[in-house]
XYZ file of C-alpha atoms in Angstrom:
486
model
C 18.088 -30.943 19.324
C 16.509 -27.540 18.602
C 17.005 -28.093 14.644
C 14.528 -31.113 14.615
C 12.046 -29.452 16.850
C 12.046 -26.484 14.623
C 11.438 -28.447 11.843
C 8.802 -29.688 13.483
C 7.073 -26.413 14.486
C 7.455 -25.659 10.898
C 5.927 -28.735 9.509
C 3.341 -28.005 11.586
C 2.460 -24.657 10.951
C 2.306 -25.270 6.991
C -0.154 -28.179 7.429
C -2.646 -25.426 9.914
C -2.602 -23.025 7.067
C -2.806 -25.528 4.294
C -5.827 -26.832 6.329
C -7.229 -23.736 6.971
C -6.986 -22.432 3.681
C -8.424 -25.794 2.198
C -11.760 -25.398 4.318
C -11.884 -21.559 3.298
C -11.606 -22.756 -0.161
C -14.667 -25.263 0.520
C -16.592 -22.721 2.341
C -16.104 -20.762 -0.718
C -17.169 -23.341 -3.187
C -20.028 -24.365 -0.865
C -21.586 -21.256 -0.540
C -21.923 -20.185 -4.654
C -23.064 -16.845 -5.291
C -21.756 -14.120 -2.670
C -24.480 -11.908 -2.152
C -24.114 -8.344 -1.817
C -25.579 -8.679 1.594
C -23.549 -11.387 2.875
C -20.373 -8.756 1.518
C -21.830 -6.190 3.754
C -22.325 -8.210 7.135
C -18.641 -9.057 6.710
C -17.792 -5.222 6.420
C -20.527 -4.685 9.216
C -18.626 -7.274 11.318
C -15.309 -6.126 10.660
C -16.079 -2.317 11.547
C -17.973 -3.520 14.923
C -14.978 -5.402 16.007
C -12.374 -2.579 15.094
C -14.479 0.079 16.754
C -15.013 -2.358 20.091
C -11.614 -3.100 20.537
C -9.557 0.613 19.381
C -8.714 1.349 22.847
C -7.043 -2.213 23.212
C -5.698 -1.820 19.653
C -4.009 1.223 20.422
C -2.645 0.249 23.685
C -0.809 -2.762 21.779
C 0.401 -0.669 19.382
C 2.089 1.656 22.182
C 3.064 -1.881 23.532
C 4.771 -2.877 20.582
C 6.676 0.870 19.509
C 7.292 1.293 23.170
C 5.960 5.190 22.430
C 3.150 5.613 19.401
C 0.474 8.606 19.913
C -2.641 7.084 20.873
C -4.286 10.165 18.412
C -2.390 8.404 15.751
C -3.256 4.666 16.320
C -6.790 5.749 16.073
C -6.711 7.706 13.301
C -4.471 6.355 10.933
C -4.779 2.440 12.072
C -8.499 2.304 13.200
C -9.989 5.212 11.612
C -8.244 4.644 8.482
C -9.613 0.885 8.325
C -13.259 2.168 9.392
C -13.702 4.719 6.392
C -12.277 2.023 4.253
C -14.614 -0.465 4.937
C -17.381 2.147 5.121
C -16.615 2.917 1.664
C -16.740 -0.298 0.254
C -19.950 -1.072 1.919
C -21.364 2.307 0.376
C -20.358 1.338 -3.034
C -20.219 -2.453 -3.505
C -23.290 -2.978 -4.974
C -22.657 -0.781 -7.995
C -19.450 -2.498 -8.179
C -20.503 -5.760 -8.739
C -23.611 -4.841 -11.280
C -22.692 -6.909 -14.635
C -21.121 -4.294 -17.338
C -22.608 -4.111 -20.549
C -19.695 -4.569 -23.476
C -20.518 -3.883 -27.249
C -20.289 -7.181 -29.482
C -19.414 -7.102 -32.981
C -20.659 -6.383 -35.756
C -23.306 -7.703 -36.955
C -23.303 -9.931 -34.448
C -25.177 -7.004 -31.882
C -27.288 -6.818 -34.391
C -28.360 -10.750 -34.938
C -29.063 -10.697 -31.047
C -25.814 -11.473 -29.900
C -24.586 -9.910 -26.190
C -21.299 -9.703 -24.703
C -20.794 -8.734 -20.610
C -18.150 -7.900 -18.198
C -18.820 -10.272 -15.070
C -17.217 -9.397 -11.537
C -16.264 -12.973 -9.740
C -15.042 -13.350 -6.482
C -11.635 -15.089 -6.599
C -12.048 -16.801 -3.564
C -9.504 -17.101 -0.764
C -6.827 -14.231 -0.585
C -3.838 -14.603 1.312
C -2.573 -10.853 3.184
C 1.201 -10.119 4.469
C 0.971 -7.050 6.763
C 3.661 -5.264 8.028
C 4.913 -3.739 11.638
C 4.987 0.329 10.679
C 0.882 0.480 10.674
C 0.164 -2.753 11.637
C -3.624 -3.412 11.779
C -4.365 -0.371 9.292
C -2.627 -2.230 6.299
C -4.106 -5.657 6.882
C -7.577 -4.089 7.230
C -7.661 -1.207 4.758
C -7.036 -4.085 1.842
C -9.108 -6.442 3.556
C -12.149 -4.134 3.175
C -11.914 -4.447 -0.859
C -11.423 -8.272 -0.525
C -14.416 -8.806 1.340
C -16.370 -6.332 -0.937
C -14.906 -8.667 -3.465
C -16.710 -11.329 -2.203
C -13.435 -13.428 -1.052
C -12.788 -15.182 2.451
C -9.066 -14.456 3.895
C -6.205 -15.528 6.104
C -4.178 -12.642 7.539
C -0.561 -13.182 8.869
C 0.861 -10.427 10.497
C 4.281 -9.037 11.133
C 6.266 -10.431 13.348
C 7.724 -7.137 14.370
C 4.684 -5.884 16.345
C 3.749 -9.060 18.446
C 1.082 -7.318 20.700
C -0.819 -5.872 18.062
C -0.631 -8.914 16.081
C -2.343 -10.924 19.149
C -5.199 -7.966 19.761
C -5.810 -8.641 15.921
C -6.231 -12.625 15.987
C -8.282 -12.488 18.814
C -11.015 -9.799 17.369
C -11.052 -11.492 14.192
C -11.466 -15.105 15.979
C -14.353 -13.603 18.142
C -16.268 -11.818 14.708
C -15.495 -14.301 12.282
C -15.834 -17.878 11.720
C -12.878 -19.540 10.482
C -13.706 -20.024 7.525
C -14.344 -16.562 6.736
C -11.374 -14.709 8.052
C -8.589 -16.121 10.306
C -5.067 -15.056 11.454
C -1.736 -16.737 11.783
C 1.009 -15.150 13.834
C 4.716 -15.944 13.879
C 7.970 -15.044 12.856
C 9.822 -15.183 9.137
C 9.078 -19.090 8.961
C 5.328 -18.715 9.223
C 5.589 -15.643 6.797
C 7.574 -17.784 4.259
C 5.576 -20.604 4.433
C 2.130 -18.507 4.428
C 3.688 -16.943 1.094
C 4.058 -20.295 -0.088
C 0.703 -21.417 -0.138
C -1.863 -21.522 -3.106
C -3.722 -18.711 -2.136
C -6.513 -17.348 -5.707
C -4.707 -14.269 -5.022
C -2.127 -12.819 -2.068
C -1.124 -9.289 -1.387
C 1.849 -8.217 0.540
C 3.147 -5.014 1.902
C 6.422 -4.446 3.013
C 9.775 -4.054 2.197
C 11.272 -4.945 -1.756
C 13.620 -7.208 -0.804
C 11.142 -9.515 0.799
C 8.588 -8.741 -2.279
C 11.461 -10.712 -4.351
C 10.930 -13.903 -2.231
C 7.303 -13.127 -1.539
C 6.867 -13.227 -5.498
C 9.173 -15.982 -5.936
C 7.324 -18.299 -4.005
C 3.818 -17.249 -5.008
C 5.272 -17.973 -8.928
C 5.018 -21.567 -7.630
C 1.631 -21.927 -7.541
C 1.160 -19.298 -10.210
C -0.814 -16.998 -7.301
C -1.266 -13.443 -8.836
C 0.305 -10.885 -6.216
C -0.319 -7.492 -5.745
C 2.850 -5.860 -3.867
C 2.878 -2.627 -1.845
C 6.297 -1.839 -1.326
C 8.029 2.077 -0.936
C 10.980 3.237 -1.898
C 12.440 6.774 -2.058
C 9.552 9.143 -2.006
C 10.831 11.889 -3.046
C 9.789 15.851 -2.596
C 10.436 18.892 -4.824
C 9.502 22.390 -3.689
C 9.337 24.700 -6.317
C 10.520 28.823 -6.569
C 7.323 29.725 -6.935
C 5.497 28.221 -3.646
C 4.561 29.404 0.274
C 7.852 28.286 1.638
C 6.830 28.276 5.570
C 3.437 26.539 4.166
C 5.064 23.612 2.130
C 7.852 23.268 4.984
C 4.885 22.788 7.627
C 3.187 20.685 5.562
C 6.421 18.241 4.437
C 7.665 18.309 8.327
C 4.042 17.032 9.736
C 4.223 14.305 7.255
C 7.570 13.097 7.936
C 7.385 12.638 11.625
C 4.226 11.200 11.049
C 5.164 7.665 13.179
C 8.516 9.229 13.338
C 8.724 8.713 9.334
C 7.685 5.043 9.327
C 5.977 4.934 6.650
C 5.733 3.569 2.672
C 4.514 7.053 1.307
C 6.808 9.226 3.354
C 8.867 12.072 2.467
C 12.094 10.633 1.371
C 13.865 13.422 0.422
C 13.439 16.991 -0.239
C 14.993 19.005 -3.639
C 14.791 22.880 -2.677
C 16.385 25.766 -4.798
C 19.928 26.448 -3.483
C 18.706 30.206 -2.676
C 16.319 28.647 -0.162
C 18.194 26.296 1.752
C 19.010 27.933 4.961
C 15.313 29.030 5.050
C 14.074 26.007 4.422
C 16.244 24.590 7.378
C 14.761 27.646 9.562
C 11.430 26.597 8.954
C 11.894 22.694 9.347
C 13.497 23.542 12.684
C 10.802 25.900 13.456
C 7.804 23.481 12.819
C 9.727 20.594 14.854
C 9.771 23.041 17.870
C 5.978 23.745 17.588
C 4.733 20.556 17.308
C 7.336 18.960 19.889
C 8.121 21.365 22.651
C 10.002 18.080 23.609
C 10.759 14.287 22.160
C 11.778 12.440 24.945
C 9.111 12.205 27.596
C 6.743 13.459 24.701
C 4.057 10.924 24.186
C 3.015 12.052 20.778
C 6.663 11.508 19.437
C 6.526 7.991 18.151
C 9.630 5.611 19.098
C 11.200 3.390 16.294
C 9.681 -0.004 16.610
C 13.038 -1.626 17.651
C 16.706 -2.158 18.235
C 17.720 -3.190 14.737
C 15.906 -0.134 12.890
C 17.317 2.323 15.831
C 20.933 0.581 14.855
C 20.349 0.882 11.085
C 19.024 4.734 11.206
C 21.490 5.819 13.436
C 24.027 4.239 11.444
C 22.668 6.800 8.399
C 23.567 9.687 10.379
C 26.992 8.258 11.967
C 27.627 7.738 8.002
C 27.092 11.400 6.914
C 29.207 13.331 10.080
C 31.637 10.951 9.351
C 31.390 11.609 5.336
C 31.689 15.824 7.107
C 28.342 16.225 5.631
C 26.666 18.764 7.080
C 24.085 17.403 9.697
C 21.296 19.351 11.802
C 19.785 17.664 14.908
C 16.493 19.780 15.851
C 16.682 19.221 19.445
C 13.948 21.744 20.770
C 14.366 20.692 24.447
C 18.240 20.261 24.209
C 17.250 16.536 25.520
C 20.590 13.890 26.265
C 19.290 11.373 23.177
C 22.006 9.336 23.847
C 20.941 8.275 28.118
C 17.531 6.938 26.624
C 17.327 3.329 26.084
C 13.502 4.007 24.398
C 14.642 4.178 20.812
C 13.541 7.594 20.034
C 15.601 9.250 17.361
C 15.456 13.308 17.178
C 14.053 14.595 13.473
C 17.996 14.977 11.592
C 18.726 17.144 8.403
C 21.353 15.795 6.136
C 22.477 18.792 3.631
C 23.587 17.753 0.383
C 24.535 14.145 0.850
C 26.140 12.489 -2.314
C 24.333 9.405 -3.794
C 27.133 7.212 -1.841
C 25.936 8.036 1.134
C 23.982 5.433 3.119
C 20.560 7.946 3.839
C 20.608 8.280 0.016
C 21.027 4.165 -0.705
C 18.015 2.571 0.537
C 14.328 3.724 1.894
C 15.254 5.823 5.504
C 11.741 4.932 7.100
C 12.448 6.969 10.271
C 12.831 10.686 10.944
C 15.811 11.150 9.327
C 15.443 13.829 6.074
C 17.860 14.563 3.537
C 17.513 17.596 1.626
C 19.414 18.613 -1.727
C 19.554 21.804 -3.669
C 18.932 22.678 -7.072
C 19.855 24.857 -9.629
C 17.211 25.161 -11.729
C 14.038 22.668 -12.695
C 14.916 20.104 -15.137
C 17.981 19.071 -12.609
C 15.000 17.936 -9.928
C 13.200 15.672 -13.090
C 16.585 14.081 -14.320
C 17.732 13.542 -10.423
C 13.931 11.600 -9.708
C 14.491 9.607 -12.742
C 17.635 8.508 -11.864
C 16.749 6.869 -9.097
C 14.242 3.480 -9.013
C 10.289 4.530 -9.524
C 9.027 5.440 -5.861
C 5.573 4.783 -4.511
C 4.954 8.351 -4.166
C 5.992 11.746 -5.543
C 5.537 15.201 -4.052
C 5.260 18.491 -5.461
C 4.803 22.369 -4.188
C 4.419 25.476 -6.266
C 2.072 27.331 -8.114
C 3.379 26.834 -11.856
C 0.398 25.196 -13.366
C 3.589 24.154 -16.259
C 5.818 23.383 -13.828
C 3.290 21.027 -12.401
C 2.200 19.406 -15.593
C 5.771 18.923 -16.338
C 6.675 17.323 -12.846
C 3.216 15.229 -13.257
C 3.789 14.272 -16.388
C 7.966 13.753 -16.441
C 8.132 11.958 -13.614
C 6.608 7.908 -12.847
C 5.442 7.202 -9.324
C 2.625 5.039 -7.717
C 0.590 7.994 -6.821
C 1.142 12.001 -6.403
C -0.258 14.567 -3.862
C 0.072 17.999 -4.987
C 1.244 20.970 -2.719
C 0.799 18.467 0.658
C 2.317 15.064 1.202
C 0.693 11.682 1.956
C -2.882 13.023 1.189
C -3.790 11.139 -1.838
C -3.792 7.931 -0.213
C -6.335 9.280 2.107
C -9.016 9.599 -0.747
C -10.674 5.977 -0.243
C -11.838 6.357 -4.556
C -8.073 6.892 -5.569
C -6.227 3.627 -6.016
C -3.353 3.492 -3.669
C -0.437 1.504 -5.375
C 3.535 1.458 -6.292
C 5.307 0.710 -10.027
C 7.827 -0.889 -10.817
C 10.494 -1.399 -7.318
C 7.452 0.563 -5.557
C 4.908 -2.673 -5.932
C 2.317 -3.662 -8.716
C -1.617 -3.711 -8.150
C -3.520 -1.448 -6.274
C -6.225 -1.639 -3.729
C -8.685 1.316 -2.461
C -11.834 2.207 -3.640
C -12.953 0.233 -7.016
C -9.746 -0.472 -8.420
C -9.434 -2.522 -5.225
C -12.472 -4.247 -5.979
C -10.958 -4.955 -9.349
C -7.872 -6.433 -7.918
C -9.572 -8.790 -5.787
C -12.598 -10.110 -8.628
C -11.780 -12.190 -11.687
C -13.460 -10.048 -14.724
C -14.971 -12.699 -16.532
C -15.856 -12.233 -20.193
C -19.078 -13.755 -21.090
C -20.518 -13.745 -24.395
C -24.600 -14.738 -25.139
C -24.415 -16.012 -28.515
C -28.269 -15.913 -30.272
C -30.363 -18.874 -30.996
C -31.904 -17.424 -33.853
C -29.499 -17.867 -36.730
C -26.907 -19.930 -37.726
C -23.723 -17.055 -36.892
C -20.913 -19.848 -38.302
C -22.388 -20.478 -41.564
C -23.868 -16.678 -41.799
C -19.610 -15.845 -41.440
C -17.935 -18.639 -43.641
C -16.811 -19.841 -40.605
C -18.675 -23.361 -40.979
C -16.704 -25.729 -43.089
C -16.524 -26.329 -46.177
C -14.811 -23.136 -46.400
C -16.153 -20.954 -49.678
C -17.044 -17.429 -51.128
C -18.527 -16.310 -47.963
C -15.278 -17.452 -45.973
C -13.329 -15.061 -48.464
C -15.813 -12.562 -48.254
C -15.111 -12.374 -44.541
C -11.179 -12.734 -44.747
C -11.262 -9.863 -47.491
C -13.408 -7.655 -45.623
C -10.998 -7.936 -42.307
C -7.775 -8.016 -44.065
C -7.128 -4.279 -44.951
C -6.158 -1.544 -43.908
């Protein structure tokens, strides 16, 4: 019996979203031009209803973790999602200003123009996921409503309380037909992918971006994917060791390490391993006296990613690879039923093992030595293009040659994380690590059709002027011969 009813929540569910993306669509095609200030009293409304409701945001998202930092809730979540929007709302007007293009010659000359057009696409579809849960649904949403577009949001699954804070502040800002949210579990998310969106963006995990894309090829919806992958971290001979260490450490256990853009792994020189291992375990014990009963330690967001991380460390003792809990309060990990894991080092683990197979997203860091430079370069490229690359030193060549010989979405330079802070860079992946970009204009870009236009002049007659009115003669061949060489 519970096959047919399922079926029938399904069908359901598909013909709510088809519905409500059909009057979004209509809303869209109603309303013709989006002015810039309608763009901006969408922004206006979506910061209001973010900055009335953090408290209850971040209280859901410490619901749904079971222990995240209210600190971080606000500022990567909420503030994040403010300065986005603010910058959008800064900057959208000169965004959308047509763009002059040269035509050519001698058609400029004859009167002729040619322009660069930014169209709204219309209704964009937006898969968020669980690890920063209203920050990545509202960070892209502030370029698609700069864009000009209406949206439908469905959230993950994985952080149920957040997801229902987030339907009800959009339903009480926005009509319908502006912005609305469905919640639900992998069925709503596969059938929400499945609709003809103008353009859908999803962030998560690459193996869902296959079936994501797959079913968005259907209807031919352009995607832009924000995945992850194995960020990794190289720390140079010539650098501020305790510095860079402080610096990689804060970023890692930054929501206990759930997170697209953190540090994956760390290449050191082999001189400066046990030093490096001093300082990681001395920056843990500053910034968590304790982990258990510490309130600014963030929990893993549930049972099957505790099971799965855990299972990365159980692989590498029993592999004998070395493995160093940082423990400051000598806390009994294994009596606590709250799905906090303790920051691990795993020394040297070979490419077989599990922490080196797949993105860790938790607090788990391996770190690998090298000999000299060009080792850290080949061992990057190796490995599938990550989202994010890290470097530390003070080689301005070494740099340029880490910058230049390795491909990653984006690259923060002596700190980690940081560049997708800057609201003007585009924040993006390549390749395994996602395709498109949002932030700043770029994200405007990704969420307009550029339409070409061309202004042809009254004045003359350009087709017979080129030889390109029939019948075809001297002139025509005047024109071939003066195009065909080299």
């Amino acid at each position: 019996m519970n096959a047919p009813q399922s079926n029938t929540l399904s069908a359901d569910i598909e013909l709510r979203m088809q519905a409500a993306l059909d009057t979004q669509r209509d809303a869209y095609l109603k309303e013709g031009m989006v002015t810039a200030s309608t763009r901006i009293d969408r922004i206006d409304r979506a910061i209001d209803a973010l900055v009335r409701h953090s408290e209850t945001i971040s209280q859901a998202m410490n619901e749904d973790f079971g222990c995240r930092p209210r600190q971080v809730n606000l500022m990567t979540d909420v503030s994040g999602s403010i300065g986005c929007l603010k910058h959008c709302r800064q900057h959208l007007k000169s965004w959308m200003k047509t763009e002059k293009r040269p035509s050519m010659f001698p058609l400029n000359l004859l009167g002729s123009r040619s322009t660069l057009e930014y169209q709204p696409k219309g209704v964009v579809g937006l898969l968020s996921p669980w690890n920063f849960p209203l920050g990545m649904a509202f960070e892209p949403l502030a370029g698609v409503f700069a864009a000009g577009n209406r949206a439908m949001i469905k959230p993950s699954e994985f952080t149920p309380a957040t997801s229902s804070v987030m339907a009800e502040l959009v339903a009480e800002a926005f009509d319908p037909a502006e912005l609305t949210v469905f919640t639900g579990g992998p069925e709503v998310g596969q059938a929400f992918s499945s609709l003809p969106f103008d353009h859908l963006i999803f962030t998560g995990a690459t193996s869902i971006a296959r079936h994501v894309m797959g079913a968005a090829a259907r209807n031919l919806v352009p995607v832009t994917l924000e995945l992850g992958g194995k960020s990794p971290v190289v720390v140079s001979r010539d650098v501020d060791l305790s510095q860079a260490v402080q610096r990689i450490m804060v970023g890692k256990l930054l929501n206990s390490g759930q997170a697209c853009i953190t540090p994956d792994y760390v290449l050191v020189p082999e001189e400066s391993l046990e030093e490096v291992i001093r300082l990681a375990t001395t920056a843990v014990n500053e910034m968590y006296p304790s982990l258990l009963s510490n309130d600014q330690y963030t929990a893993v967001v549930n049972d099957r990613h505790y099971q799965r991380l855990t299972a990365y460390v159980a692989d590498a003792q029993e592999r004998g690879i070395r493995v160093i809990t940082i423990n400051p309060a000598n806390e009994d990990f294994d009596a606590d039923d709250g799905h906090k894991i303790p920051p691990t080092l795993i020394v040297n683990p070979g490419d077989d093992a599990l922490c080196m197979q797949d993105e860790i997203f938790g607090p788990v860091l391996p770190i690998k030595t090298y000999e000299n430079f060009d080792e850290t370069l080949a061992y990057i490229n190796s490995k599938p293009r990550p989202l994010a690359a890290y470097y530390f030193g003070n080689d301005g060549a070494e740099e340029q040659r880490f910058l230049t010989g390795t491909t990653s979405g984006g690259v923060s330079i002596n700190d980690v994380m940081f560049h997708m802070l800057q609201k003007d860079l585009p924040f993006g992946g390549i390749g395994p690590s996602g395709m498109g970009a949002y932030h700043g204009a770029e994200g405007f870009k990704t969420f307009s059709h550029a339409k070409a236009v061309y202004r042809q002049t009254k004045r003359f007659n350009v087709a017979k002027l080129a030889g390109l009115l029939p019948p075809y003669g001297e002139t025509t061949e005047k024109s071939i011969r003066s195009n065909i060489k080299r």
